[in-house]
mmCIF file of C-alpha atoms and ligand atoms in Angstrom:
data_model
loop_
_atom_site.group_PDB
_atom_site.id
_atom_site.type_symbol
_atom_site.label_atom_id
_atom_site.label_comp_id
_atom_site.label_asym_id
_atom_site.label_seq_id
_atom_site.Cartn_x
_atom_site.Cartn_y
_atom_site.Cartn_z
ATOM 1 C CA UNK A 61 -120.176 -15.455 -20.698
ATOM 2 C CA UNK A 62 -119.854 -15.653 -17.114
ATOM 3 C CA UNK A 63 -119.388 -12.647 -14.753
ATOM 4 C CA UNK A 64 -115.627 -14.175 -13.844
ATOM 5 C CA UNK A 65 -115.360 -11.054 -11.308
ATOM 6 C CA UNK A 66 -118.912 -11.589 -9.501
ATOM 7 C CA UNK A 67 -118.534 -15.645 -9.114
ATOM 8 C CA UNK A 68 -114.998 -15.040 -7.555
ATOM 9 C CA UNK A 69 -116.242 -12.235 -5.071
ATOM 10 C CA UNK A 70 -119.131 -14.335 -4.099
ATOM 11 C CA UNK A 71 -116.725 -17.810 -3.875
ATOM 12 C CA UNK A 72 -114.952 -15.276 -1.050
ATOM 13 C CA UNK A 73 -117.595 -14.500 1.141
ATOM 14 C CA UNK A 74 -119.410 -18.059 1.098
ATOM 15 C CA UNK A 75 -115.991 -19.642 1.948
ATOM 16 C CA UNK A 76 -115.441 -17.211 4.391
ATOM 17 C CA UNK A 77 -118.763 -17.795 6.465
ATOM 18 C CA UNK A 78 -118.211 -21.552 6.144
ATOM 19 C CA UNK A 79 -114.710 -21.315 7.520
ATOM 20 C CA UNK A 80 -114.523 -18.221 9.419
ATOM 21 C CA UNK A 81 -114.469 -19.821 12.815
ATOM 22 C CA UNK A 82 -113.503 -23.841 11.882
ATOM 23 C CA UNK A 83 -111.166 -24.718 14.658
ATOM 24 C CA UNK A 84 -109.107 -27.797 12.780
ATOM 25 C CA UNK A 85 -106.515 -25.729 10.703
ATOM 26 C CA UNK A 86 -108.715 -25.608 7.662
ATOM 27 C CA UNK A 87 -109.566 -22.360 8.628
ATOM 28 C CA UNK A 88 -110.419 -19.081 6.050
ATOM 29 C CA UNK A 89 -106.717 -17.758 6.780
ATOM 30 C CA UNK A 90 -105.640 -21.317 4.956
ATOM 31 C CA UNK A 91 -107.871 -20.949 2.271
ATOM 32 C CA UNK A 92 -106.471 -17.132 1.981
ATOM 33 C CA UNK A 93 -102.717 -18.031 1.443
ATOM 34 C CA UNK A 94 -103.426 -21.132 -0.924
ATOM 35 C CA UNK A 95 -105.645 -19.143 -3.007
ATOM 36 C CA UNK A 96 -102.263 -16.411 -3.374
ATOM 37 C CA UNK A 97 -100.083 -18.764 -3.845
ATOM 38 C CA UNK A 98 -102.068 -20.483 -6.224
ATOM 39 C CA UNK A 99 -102.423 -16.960 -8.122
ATOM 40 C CA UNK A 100 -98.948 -16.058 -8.017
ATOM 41 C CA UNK A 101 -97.907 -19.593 -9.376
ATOM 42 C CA UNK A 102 -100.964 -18.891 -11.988
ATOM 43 C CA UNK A 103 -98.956 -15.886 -13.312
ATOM 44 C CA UNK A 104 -95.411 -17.410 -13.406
ATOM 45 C CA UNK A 105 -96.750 -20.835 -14.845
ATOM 46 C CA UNK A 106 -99.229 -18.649 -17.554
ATOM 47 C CA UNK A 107 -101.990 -20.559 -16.603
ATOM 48 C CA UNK A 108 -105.859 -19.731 -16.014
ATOM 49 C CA UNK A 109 -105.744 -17.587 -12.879
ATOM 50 C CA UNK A 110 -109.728 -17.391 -12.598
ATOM 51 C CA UNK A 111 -109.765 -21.142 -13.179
ATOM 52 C CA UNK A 112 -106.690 -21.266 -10.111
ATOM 53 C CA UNK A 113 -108.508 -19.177 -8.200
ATOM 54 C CA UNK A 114 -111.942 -20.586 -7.907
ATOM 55 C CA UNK A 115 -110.645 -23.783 -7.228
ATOM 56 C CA UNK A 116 -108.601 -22.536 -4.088
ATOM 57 C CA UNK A 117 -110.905 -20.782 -2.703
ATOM 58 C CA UNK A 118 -113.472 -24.254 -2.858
ATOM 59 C CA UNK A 119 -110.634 -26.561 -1.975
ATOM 60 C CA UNK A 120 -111.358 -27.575 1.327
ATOM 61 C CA UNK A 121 -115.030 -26.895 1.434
ATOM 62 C CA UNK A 122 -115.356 -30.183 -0.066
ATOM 63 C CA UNK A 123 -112.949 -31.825 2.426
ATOM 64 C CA UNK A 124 -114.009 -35.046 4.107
ATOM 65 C CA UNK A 125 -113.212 -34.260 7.882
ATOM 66 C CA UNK A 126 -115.787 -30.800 7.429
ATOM 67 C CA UNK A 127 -118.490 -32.983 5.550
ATOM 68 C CA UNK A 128 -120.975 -35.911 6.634
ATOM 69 C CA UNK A 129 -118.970 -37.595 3.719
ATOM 70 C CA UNK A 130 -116.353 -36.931 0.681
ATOM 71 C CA UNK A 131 -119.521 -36.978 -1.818
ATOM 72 C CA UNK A 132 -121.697 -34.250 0.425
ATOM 73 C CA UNK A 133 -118.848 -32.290 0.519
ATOM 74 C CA UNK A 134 -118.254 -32.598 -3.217
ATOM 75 C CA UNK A 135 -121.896 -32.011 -3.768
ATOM 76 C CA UNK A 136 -121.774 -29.280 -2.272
ATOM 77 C CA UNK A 137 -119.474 -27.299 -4.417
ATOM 78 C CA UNK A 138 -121.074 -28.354 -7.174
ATOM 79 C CA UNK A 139 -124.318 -27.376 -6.077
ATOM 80 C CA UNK A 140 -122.787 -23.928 -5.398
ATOM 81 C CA UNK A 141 -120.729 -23.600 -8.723
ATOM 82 C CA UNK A 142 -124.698 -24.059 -10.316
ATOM 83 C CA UNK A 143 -126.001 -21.766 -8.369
ATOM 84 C CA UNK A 144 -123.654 -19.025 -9.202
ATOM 85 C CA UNK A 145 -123.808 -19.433 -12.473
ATOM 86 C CA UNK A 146 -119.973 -20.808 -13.841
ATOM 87 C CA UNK A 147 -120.069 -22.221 -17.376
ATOM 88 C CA UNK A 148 -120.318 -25.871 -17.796
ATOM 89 C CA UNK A 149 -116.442 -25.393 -18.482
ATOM 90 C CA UNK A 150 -115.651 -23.870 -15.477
ATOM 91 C CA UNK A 151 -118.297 -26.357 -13.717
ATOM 92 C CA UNK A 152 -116.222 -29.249 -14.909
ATOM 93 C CA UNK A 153 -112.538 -28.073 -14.571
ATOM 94 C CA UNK A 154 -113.023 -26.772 -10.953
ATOM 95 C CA UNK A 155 -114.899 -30.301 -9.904
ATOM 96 C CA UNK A 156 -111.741 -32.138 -11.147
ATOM 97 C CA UNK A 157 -109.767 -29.948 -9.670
ATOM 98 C CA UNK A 158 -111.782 -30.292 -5.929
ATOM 99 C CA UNK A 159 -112.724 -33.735 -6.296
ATOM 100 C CA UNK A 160 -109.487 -34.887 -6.895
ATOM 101 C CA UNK A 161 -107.441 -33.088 -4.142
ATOM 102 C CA UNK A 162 -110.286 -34.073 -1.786
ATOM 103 C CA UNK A 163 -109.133 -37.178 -1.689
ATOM 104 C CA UNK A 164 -106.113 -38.266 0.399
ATOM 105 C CA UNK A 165 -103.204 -40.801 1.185
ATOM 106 C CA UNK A 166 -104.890 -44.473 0.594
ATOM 107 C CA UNK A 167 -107.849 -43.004 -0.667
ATOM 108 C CA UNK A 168 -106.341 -41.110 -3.851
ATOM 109 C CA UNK A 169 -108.064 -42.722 -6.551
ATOM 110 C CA UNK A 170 -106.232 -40.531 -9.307
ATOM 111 C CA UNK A 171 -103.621 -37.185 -9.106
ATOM 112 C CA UNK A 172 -104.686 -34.085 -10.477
ATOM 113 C CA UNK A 173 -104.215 -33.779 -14.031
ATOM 114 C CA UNK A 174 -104.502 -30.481 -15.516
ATOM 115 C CA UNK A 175 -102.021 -27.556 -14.766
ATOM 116 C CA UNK A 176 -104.683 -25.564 -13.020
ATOM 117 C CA UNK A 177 -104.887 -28.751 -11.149
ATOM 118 C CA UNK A 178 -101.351 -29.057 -10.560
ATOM 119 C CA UNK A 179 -100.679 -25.336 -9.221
ATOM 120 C CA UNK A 180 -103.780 -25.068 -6.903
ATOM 121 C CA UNK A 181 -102.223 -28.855 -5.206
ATOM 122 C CA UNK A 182 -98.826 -27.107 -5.173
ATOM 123 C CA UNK A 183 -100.507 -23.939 -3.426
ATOM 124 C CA UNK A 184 -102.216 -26.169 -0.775
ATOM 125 C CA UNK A 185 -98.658 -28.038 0.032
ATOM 126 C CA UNK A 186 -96.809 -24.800 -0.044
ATOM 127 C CA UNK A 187 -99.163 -24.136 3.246
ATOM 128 C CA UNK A 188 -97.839 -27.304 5.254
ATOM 129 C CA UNK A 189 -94.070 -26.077 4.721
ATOM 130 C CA UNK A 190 -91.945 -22.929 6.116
ATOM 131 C CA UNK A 191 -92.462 -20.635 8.946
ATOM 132 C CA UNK A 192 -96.710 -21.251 8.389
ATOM 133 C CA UNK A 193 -96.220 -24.763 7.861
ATOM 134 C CA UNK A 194 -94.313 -24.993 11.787
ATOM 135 C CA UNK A 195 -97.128 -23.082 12.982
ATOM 136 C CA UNK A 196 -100.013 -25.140 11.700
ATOM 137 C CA UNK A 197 -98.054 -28.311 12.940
ATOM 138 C CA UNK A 198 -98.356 -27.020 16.389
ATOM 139 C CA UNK A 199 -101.730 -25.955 15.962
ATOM 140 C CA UNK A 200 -103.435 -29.000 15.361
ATOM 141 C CA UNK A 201 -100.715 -31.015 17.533
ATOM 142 C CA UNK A 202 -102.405 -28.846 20.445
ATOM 143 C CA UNK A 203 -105.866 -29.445 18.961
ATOM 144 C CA UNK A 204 -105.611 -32.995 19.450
ATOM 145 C CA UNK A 205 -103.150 -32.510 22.303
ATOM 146 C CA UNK A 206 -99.514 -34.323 21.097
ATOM 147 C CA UNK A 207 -96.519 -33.447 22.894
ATOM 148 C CA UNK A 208 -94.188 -31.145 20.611
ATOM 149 C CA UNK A 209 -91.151 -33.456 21.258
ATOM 150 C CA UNK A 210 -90.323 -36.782 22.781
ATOM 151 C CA UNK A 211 -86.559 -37.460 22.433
ATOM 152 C CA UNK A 212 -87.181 -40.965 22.289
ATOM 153 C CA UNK A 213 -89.358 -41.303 18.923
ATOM 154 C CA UNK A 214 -86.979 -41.773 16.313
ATOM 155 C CA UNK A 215 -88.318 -40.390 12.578
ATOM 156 C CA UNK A 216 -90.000 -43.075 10.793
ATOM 157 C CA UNK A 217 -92.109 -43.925 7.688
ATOM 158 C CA UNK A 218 -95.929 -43.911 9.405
ATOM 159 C CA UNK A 219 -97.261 -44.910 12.799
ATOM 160 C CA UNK A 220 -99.508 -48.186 12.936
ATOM 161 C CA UNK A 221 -103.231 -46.784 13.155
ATOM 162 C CA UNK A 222 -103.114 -48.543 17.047
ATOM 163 C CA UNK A 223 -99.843 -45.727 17.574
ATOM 164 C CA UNK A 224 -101.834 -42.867 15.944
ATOM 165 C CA UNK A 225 -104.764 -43.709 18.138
ATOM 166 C CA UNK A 226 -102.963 -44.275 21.527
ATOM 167 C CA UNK A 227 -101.589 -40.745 20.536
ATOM 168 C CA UNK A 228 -97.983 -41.552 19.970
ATOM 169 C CA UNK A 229 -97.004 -38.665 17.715
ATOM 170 C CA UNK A 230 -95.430 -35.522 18.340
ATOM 171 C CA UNK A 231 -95.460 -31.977 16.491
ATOM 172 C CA UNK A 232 -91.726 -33.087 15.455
ATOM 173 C CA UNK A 233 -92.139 -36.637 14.565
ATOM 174 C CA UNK A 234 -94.855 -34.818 11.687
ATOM 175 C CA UNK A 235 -92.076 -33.155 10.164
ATOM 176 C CA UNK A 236 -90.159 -36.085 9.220
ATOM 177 C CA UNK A 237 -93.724 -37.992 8.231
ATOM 178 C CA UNK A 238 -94.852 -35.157 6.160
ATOM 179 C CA UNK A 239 -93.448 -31.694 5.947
ATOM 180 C CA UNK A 240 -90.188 -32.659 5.154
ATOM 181 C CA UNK A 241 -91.595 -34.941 2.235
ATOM 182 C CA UNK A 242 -93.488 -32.429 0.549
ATOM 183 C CA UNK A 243 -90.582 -30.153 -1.020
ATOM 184 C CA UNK A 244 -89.906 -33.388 -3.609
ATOM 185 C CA UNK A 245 -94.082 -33.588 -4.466
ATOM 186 C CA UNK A 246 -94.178 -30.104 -6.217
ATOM 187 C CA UNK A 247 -95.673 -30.216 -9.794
ATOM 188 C CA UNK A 248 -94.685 -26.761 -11.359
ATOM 189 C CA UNK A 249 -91.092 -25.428 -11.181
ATOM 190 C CA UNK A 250 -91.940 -22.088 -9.534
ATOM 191 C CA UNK A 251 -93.576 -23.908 -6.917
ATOM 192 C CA UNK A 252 -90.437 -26.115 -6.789
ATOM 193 C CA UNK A 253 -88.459 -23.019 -6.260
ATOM 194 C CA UNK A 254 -90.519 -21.737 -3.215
ATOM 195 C CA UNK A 255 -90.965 -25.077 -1.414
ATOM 196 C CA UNK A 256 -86.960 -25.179 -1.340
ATOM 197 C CA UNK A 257 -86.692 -22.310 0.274
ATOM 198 C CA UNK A 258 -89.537 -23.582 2.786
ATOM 199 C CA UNK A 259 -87.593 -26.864 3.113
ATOM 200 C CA UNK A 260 -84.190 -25.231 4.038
ATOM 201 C CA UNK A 261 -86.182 -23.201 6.756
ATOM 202 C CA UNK A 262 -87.746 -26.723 8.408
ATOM 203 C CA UNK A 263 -84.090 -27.872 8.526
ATOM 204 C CA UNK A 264 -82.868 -24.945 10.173
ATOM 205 C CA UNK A 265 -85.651 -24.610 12.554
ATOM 206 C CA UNK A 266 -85.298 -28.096 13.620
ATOM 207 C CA UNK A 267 -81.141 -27.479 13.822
ATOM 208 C CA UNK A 268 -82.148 -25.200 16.114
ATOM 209 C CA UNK A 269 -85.128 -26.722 17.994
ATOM 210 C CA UNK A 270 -82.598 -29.590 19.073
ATOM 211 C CA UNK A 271 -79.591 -27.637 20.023
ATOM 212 C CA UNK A 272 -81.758 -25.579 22.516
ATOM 213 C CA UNK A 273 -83.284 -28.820 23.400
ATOM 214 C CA UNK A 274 -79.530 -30.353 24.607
ATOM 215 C CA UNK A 275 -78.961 -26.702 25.869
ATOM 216 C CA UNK A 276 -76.424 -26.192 23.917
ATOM 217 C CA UNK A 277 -77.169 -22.872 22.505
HETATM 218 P P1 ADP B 401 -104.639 -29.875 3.948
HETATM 219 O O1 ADP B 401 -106.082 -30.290 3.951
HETATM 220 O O2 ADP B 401 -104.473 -28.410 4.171
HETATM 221 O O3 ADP B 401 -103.883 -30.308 2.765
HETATM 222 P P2 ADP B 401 -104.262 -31.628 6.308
HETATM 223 O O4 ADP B 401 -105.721 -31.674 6.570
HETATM 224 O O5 ADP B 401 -103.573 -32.911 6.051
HETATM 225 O O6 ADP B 401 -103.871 -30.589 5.157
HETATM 226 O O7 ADP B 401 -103.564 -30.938 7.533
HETATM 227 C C1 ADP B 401 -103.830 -29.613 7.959
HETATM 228 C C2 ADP B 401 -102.619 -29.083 8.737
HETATM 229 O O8 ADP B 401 -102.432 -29.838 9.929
HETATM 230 C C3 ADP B 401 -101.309 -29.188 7.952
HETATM 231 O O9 ADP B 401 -100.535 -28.052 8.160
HETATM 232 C C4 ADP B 401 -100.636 -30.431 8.529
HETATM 233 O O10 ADP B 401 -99.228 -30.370 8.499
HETATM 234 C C5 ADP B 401 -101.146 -30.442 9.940
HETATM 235 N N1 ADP B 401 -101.259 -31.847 10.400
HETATM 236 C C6 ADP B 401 -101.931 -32.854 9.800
HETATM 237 N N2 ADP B 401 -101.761 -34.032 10.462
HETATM 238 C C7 ADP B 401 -100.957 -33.739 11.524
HETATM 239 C C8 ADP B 401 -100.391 -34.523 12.602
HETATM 240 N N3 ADP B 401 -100.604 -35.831 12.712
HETATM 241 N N4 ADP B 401 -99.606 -33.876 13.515
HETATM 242 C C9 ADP B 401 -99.375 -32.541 13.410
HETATM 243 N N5 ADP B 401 -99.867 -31.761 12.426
HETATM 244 C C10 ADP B 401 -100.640 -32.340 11.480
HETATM 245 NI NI1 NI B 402 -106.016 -27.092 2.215
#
């Protein structure tokens, strides 16, 4: 049987030193709040919290954007998962569960399937929405320095790649292209229930982002 408490105390401190000081908003903090949320949708869902957890606290270290590629950064959990010692259950659940969130927009091959799967996806969009969600938004928006606002981009679907490139987005126009999308993605009903609340906060904040912007209150 595998020591379930030593794997997830060591999963912590590697994660930590690979993402302690990573600048492009997958930082350890991230990985911090999914991993809760993931646990606290664990409990209300009954599902395998150790199974939940691990997988959080891996989910971006396989991420494209911090490997040479999506397979080196796969490879690399699963060379840690061996390492540590996780059965060949654990080995195979958790690689689903990072392989398949890994992959995004036109690259999805196939949605996570299990319910350990499901809730650790949830967790990760919970992140992008509500009062943290508004502050990563600006975060990276300054990273690759976008405007917050211009009052002449109107919401819609997704930029052409020449728009993205010539850097015609704005921390706002990402609400409407992803934030605001995310409350109707949610697999499990609690995390239904929290991403509403997070919704009705983006629609508030951005009642009041453009009523101070017309100086009106
Ligand atoms: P994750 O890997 O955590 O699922 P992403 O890598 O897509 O999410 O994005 C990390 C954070 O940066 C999220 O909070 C997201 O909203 C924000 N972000 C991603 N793309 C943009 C963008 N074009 N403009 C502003 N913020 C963005
Ligand atoms: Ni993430």
């Amino acid at each position: 049987m595998e020591n379930r408490e030593l794997i997830v105390k060591n999963a912590r401190e590697y994660v930590y030193d690979a993402l302690n000081n990573e600048g492009s908003g997958h930082d350890w903090w991230h990985v911090f709040r999914v991993t809760n949320n993931a646990i606290e949708i664990a409990k209300y869902e009954e599902a395998d919290i150790y199974i939940c957890e691990l997988a959080a606290l891996l989910h971006d270290i396989a991420d494209g954007k911090l490997n040479e590629s999506e397979e080196a950064g796969q490879k690399r959990v699963y060379t840690w998962l061996v390492d540590n010692g996780v059965s060949s259950e654990t080995l195979d659940h958790v690689m689903d569960i990072v392989s398949k969130m890994s992959f995004k927009g036109g690259n999805q091959k196939e949605n996570v399937s299990t319910l350990e799967g499901k809730i650790v996806q949830d967790a990760d969009r919970l992140d992008a929405m509500g009062a943290i969600g508004i502050a990563r938004v600006m975060c990276y928006s300054g990273h690759v320095g976008r405007p917050i606002h211009d009052p002449a981009m109107k919401p819609r679907e997704n930029l052409t790649l020449e728009e993205y490139r010539n850097g015609k987005d704005t921390a706002i126009m990402h609400f409407y292209e992803k934030l605001l999308k995310l409350k109707d993605t949610m697999n499990t009903s609690y995390a239904t229930k929290l991403a509403q609340g997070r919704h009705e906060f983006l629609k508030v904040y951005l009642d009041q982002f453009y009523q101070e912007w017309d100086a009106k209150r």
